[in-house]
Structure formats: C-alpha cells, structure tokens
Short mmCIF file of C-alpha atoms in Angstrom, two decimals:
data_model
loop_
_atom_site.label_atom_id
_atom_site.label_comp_id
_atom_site.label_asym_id
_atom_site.label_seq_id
_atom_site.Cartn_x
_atom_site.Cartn_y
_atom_site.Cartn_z
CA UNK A 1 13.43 -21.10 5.13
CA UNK A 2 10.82 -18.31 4.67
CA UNK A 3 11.60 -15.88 2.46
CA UNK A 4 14.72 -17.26 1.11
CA UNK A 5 15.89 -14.93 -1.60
CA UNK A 6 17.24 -16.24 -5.33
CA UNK A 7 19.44 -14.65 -7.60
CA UNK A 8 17.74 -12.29 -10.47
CA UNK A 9 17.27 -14.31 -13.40
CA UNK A 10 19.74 -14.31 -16.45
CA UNK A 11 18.89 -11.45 -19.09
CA UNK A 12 15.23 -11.58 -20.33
CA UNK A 13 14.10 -13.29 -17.65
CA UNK A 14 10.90 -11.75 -15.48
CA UNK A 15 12.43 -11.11 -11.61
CA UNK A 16 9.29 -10.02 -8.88
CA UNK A 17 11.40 -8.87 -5.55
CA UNK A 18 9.00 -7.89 -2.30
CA UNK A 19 10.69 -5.93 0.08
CA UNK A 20 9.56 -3.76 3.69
CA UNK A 21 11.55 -1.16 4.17
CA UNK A 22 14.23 -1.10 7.26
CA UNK A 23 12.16 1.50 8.71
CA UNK A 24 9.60 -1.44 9.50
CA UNK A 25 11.55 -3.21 11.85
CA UNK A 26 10.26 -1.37 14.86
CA UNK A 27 6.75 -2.10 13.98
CA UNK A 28 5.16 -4.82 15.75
CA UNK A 29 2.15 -5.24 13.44
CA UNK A 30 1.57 -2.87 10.77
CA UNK A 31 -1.28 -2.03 7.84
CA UNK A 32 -1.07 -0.90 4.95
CA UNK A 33 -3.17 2.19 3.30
CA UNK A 34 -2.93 4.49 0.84
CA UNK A 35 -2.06 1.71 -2.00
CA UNK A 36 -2.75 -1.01 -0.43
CA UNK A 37 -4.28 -2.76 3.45
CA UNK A 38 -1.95 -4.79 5.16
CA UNK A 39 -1.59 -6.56 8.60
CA UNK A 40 1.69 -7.31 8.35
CA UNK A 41 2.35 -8.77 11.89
CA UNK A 42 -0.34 -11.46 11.06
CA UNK A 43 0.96 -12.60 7.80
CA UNK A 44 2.23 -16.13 7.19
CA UNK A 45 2.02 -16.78 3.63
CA UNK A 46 2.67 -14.66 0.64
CA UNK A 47 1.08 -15.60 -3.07
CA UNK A 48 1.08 -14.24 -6.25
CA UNK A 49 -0.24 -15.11 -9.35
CA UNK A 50 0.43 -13.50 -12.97
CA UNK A 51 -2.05 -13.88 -15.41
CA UNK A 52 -0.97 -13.61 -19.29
CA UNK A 53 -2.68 -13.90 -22.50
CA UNK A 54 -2.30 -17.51 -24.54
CA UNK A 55 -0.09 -19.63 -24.11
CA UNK A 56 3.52 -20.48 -23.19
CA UNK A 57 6.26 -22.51 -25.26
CA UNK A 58 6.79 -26.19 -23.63
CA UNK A 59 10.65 -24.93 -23.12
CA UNK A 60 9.32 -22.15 -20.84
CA UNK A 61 7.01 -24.83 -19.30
CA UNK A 62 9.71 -27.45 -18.36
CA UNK A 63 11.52 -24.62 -17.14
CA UNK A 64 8.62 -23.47 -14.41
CA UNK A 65 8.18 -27.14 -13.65
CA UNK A 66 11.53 -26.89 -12.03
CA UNK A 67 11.21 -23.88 -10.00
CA UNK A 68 10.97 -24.22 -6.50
CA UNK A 69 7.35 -22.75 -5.28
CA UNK A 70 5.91 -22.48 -8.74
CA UNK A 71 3.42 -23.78 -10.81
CA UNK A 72 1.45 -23.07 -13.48
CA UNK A 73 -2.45 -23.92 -15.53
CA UNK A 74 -4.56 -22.98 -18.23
CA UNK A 75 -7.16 -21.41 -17.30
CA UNK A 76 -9.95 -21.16 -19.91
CA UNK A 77 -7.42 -19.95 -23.12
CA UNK A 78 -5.22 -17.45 -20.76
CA UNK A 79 -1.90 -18.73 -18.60
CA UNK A 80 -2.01 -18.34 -15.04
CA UNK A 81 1.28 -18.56 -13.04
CA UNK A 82 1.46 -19.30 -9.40
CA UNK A 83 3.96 -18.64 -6.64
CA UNK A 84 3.76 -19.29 -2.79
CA UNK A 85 5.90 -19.00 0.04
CA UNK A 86 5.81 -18.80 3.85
CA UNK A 87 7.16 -15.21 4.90
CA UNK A 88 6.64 -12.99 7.81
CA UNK A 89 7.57 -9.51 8.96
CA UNK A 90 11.44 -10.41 9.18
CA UNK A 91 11.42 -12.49 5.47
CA UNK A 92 10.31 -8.96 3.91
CA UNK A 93 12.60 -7.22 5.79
CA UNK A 94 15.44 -9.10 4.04
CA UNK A 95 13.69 -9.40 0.84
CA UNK A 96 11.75 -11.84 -1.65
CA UNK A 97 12.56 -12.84 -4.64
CA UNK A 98 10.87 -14.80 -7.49
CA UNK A 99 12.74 -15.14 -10.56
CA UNK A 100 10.69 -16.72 -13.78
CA UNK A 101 11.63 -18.02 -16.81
CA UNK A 102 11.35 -15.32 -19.80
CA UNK A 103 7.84 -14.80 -20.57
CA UNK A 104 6.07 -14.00 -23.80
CA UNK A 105 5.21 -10.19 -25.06
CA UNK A 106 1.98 -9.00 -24.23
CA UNK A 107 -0.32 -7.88 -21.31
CA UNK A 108 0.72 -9.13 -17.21
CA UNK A 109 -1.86 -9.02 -14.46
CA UNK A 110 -0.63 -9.88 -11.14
CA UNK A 111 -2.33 -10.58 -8.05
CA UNK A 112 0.19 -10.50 -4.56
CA UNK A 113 -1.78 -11.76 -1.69
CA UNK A 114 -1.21 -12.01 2.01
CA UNK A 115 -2.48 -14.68 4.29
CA UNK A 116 -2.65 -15.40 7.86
CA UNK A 117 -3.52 -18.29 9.61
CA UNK A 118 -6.19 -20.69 8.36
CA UNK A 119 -5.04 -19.59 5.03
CA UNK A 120 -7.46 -16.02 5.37
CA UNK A 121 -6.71 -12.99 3.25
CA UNK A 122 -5.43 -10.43 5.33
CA UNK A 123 -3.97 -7.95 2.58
CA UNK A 124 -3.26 -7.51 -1.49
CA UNK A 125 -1.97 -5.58 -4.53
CA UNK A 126 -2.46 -5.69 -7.81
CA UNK A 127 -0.02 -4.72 -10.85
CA UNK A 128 0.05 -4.89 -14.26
CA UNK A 129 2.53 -3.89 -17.27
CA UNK A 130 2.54 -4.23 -21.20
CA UNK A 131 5.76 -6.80 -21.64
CA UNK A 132 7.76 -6.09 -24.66
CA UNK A 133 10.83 -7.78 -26.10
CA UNK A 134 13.07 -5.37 -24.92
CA UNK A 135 11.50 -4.99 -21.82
CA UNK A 136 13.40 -5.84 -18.57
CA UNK A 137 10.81 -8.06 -16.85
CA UNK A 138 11.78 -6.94 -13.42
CA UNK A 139 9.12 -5.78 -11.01
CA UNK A 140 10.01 -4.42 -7.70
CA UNK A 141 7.64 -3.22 -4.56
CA UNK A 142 8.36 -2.03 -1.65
CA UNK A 143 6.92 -1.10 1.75
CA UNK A 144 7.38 1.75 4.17
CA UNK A 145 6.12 3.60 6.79
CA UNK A 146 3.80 6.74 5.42
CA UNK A 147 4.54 10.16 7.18
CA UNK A 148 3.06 10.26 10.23
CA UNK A 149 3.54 6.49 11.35
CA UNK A 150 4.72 5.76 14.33
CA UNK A 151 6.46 2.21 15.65
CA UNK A 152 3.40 2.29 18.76
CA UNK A 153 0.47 2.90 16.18
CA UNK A 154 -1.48 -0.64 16.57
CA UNK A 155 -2.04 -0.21 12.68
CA UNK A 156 0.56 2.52 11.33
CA UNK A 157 -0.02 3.64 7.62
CA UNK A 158 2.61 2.70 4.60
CA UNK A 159 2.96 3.65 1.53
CA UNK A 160 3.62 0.88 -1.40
CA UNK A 161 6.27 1.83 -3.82
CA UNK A 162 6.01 -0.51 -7.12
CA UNK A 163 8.05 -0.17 -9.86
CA UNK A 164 8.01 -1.76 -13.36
CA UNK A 165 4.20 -1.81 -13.06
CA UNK A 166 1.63 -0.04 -12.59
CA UNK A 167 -0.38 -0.55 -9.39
CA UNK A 168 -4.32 -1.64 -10.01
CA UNK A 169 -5.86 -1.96 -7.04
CA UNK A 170 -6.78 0.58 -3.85
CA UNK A 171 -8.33 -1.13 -1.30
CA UNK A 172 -9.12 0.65 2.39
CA UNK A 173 -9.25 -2.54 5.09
CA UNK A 174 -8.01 -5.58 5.04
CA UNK A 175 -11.48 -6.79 3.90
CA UNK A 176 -11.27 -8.38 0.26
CA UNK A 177 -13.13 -6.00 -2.01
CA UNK A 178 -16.75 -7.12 -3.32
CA UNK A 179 -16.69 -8.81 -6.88
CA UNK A 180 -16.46 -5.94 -9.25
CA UNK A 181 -19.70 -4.76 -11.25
CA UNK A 182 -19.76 -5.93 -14.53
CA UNK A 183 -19.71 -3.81 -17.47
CA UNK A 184 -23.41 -3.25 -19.34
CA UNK A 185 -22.28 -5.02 -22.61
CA UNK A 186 -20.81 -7.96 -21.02
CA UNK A 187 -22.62 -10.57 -18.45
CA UNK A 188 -19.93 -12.67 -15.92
CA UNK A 189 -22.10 -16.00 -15.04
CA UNK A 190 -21.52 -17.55 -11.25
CA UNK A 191 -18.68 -19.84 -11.21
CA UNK A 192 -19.46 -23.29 -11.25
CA UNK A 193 -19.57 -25.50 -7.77
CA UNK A 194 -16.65 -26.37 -5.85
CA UNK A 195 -15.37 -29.74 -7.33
CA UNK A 196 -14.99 -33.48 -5.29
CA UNK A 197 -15.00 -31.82 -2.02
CA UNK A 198 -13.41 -34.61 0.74
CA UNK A 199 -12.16 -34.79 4.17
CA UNK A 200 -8.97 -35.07 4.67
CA UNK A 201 -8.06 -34.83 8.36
CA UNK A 202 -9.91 -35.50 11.11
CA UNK A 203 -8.22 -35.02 15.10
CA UNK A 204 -10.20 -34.02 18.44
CA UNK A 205 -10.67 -30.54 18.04
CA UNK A 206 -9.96 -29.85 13.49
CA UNK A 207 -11.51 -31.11 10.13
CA UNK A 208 -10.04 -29.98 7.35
CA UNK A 209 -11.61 -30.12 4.17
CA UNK A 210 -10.10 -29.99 0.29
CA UNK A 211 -11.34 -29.70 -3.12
CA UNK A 212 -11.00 -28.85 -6.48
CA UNK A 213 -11.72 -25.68 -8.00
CA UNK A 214 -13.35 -24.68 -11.17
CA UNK A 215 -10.94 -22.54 -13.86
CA UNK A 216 -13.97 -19.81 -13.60
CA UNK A 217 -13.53 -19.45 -9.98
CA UNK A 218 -11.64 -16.53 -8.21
CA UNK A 219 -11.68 -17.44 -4.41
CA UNK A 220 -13.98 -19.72 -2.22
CA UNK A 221 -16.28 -18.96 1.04
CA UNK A 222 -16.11 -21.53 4.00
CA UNK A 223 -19.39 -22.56 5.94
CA UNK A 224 -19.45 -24.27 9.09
CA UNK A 225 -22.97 -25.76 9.58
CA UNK A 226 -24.54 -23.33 7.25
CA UNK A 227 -22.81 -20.40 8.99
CA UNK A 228 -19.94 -18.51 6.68
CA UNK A 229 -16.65 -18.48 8.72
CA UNK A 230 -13.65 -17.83 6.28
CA UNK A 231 -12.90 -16.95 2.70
CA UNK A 232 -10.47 -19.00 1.02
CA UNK A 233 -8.25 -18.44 -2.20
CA UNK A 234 -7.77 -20.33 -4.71
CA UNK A 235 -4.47 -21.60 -3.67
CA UNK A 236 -4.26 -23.68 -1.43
CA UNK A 237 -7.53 -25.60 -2.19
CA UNK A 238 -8.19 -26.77 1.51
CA UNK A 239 -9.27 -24.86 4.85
CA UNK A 240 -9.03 -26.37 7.90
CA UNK A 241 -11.68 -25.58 10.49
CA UNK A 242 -10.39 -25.61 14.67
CA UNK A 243 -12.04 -25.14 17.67
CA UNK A 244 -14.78 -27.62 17.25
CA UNK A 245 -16.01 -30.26 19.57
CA UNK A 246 -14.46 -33.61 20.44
CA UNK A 247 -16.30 -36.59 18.92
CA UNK A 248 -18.90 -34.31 17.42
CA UNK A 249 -20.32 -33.95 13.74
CA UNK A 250 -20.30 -30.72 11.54
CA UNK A 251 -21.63 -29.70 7.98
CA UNK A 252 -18.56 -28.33 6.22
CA UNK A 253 -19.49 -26.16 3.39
CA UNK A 254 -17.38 -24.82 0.64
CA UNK A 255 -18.84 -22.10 -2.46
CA UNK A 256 -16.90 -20.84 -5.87
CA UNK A 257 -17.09 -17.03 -6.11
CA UNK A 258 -16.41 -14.36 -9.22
CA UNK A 259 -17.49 -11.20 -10.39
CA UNK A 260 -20.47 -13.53 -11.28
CA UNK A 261 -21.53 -14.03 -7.80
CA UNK A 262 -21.25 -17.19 -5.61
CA UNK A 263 -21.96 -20.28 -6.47
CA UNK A 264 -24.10 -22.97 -4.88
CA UNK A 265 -22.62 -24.37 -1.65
CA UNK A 266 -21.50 -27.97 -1.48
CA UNK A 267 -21.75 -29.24 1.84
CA UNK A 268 -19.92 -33.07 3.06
CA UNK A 269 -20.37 -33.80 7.21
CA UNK A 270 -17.56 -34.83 9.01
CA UNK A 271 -17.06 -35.76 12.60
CA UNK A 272 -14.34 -35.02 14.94
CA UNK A 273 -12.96 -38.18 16.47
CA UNK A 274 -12.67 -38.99 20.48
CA UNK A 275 -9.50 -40.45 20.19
CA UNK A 276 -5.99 -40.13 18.87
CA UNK A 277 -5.76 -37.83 15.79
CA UNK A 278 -5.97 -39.33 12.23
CA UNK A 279 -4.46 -36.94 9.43
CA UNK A 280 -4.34 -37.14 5.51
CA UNK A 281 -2.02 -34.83 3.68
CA UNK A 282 -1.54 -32.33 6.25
#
C-alpha cells in the first residue's frame, strides 16, 4: 500500500519520516519553492538514497537485506543506500517512514527524489548531517503551504521544514539542476557508457528498455531516434517509451551523466509489434 508507515527503529537506529502538512489536503497539485520544487499532484514514486563514507559491518548488511524497499551497493569505496516506494499526495499526508538499521559514525548525504510517470524527476532535496555515536539518527521533513498559498493556486508555494539535517540543495523549477562545476584543483571525468542495454517489453504502442549502470554515473538521458525525451535516475534502471507506432521500429538511446558531463549514447532498435502484447519483467 503506498506509503505504508513502519514503526521508528529501536534505539540507535537511523528513522527518515516524510510528511505534508494537513494544510495540503485542499491542494490539488502543489510545488514546492523556497527549499525545494515540487509537483506534488504528479508524483508517483518517492526515492532516496544516503550516501556514507566506507563501509558497513556484514551484521548491518544482513539486516538491510531484509528490509522491505531497501537495498544497498558499493559504489567506488563509499556505501550507497537505497529506498523506494510508490506514494502520492494522500501517502504524505499520513506520513512515510523508513527506518534503517544503525549506521556507522561519520558524514550522511541524502538525496529524496520525486517521480512521476515514466519514472521522470519532477522534484528533490538534499540533506546531510555529521552522525555521531550518540547521535539520534532520526531525520524528519516536512511540507507546508508558504504564506500566501492558496488551495486554487495551480502551483502554490511551500516551505520544507527538515530537521536533524541540514538542507543542501535550493533548486527553483522542477527542472533537475545542471551537473555542478567542478572545483579548479580537481577534474570529474564523464561517466562511463550505459552497460548491456536490452529490450525488455515490446506491445503495440510501448518499448521499454533496461540496463545497467556504471558506479560513476548519477542519472541517465533517454533518446528516442536520436531525439532526447526523458531523464532517468539511477533507480529504476529502465524507461519505458509510449505513444509510438504499431508495428513500427525505433532507435532507443540511453547516456550516463555526472558532474563530468554525459557520456556517449548507446543506442539498440526495437520494433513495436502488430499483434498481441509480449512483456518481460514489467
């Protein structure tokens, strides 16, 4: 059930909770400013990853393993955690919860993005905090209208209230921001290529293409016969493209992309089919 809330975890555990204030509930579709951009009335799927310096004990390990909606890599010497789950407007409403095994002292990045349909950005925040041994672990955000909203504003403004962290990033649209200029003493190379991209669904009117990602890579850019038409995150590692022609072949195109820059694209064709829909996976 979308945004399904858990218990906080037991002491020294690390607890994330989302909330939208009860103000919200007259708002149709909303967006966020001053902190962060937001279409709320379009979201669908709510991620967040937590990056942490070195790495984590096999007990804590087995222990995210086992966690509904989590899952976790190495990613070139640092720990990345991941956790998804389908929400909309009346899941933050009630509240979301992630709770996560204790983690290790040291430095947290987080990442909270929002996605629509076709798996599209549509909104994010950033946080970060120093985690001690005696620190809590609990994060908490929450969203509300900012003075002057009103419920028939298209796009009202909020305000983002996070605390346990400090908030990173200030973003005006719901545009993704360009890579971030890197500094003079240190040079970010281009991510490497998209890996083993396949097809993995073909019906009358969809394809929908999957690969693998490179650890370097931050998010992905779509192409539909050379043409840029989406830009993908790194979870989930597919995009499916609609609205095409029965029985007709495209060039599906998929690129890495960091502060580095892009990567080349990798392109596989596909066709459409003129009969009765053949999925994979999804």
């Amino acid at each position: 059930m979308p945004g399904a809330s858990v218990q906080p975890p037991p002491a020294g555990g690390f607890w994330i909770h989302l909330k939208a204030d009860a103000a919200l509930a007259s708002f149709a579709t909303t967006q966020v400013s001053n902190q962060i951009s937001l279409c709320l009335g379009q979201i669908r799927i709510l991620d967040i990853q937590i990056q942490l310096d070195g790495p984590l004990s096999q007990d804590v390990l087995d222990q995210i393993s086992r966690l509904p909606d989590v899952s976790s890599e190495d990613r070139g010497g640092r720990r990345a955690i991941y956790a998804s789950r389908d929400i909309d407007l009346q899941a933050l409403l009630k509240g979301i919860d992630f709770a996560l095994p204790t983690l290790p002292p040291g430095p947290i990045s987080s990442r909270v993005s929002f996605f629509g349909e076709n798996y599209h950005e549509v909104g994010f925040l950033a946080w970060s905090l120093e985690l001690t041994e005696a620190s809590a672990g609990n994060v908490e955000m929450t969203l509300r209208p900012a003075e002057g909203a009103r419920p028939e504003d298209e796009c009202p403004n909020l305000e983002v209230d996070v605390r346990g962290a400090i908030l990173d990033i200030t973003v005006p649209t719901p545009t993704p921001p360009p890579p971030p200029e890197p500094s003079p003493t240190a040079r970010i190379d281009p991510p490497g290529r998209p890996i083993s991209p396949r097809l993995v669904e073909q019906t009358r009117d969809s394809l929908t293409l999957q690969w693998d990602f490179p650890i370097e890579a931050r998010s992905f850019n779509l192409y539909l016969d050379g043409t840029r038409v989406a830009m993908g995150h790194i979870t989930p590692n597919y995009y499916r493209f609609e609205g095409l022609r029965v029985n007709t072949g495209y060039r599906l195109g998929v690129s890495s992309v960091n502060a580095g820059g892009e990567s080349e694209i990798v392109t596989i064709t596909g066709n459409t089919i003129n009969g009765r829909n053949t999925s994979g996976n999804f």
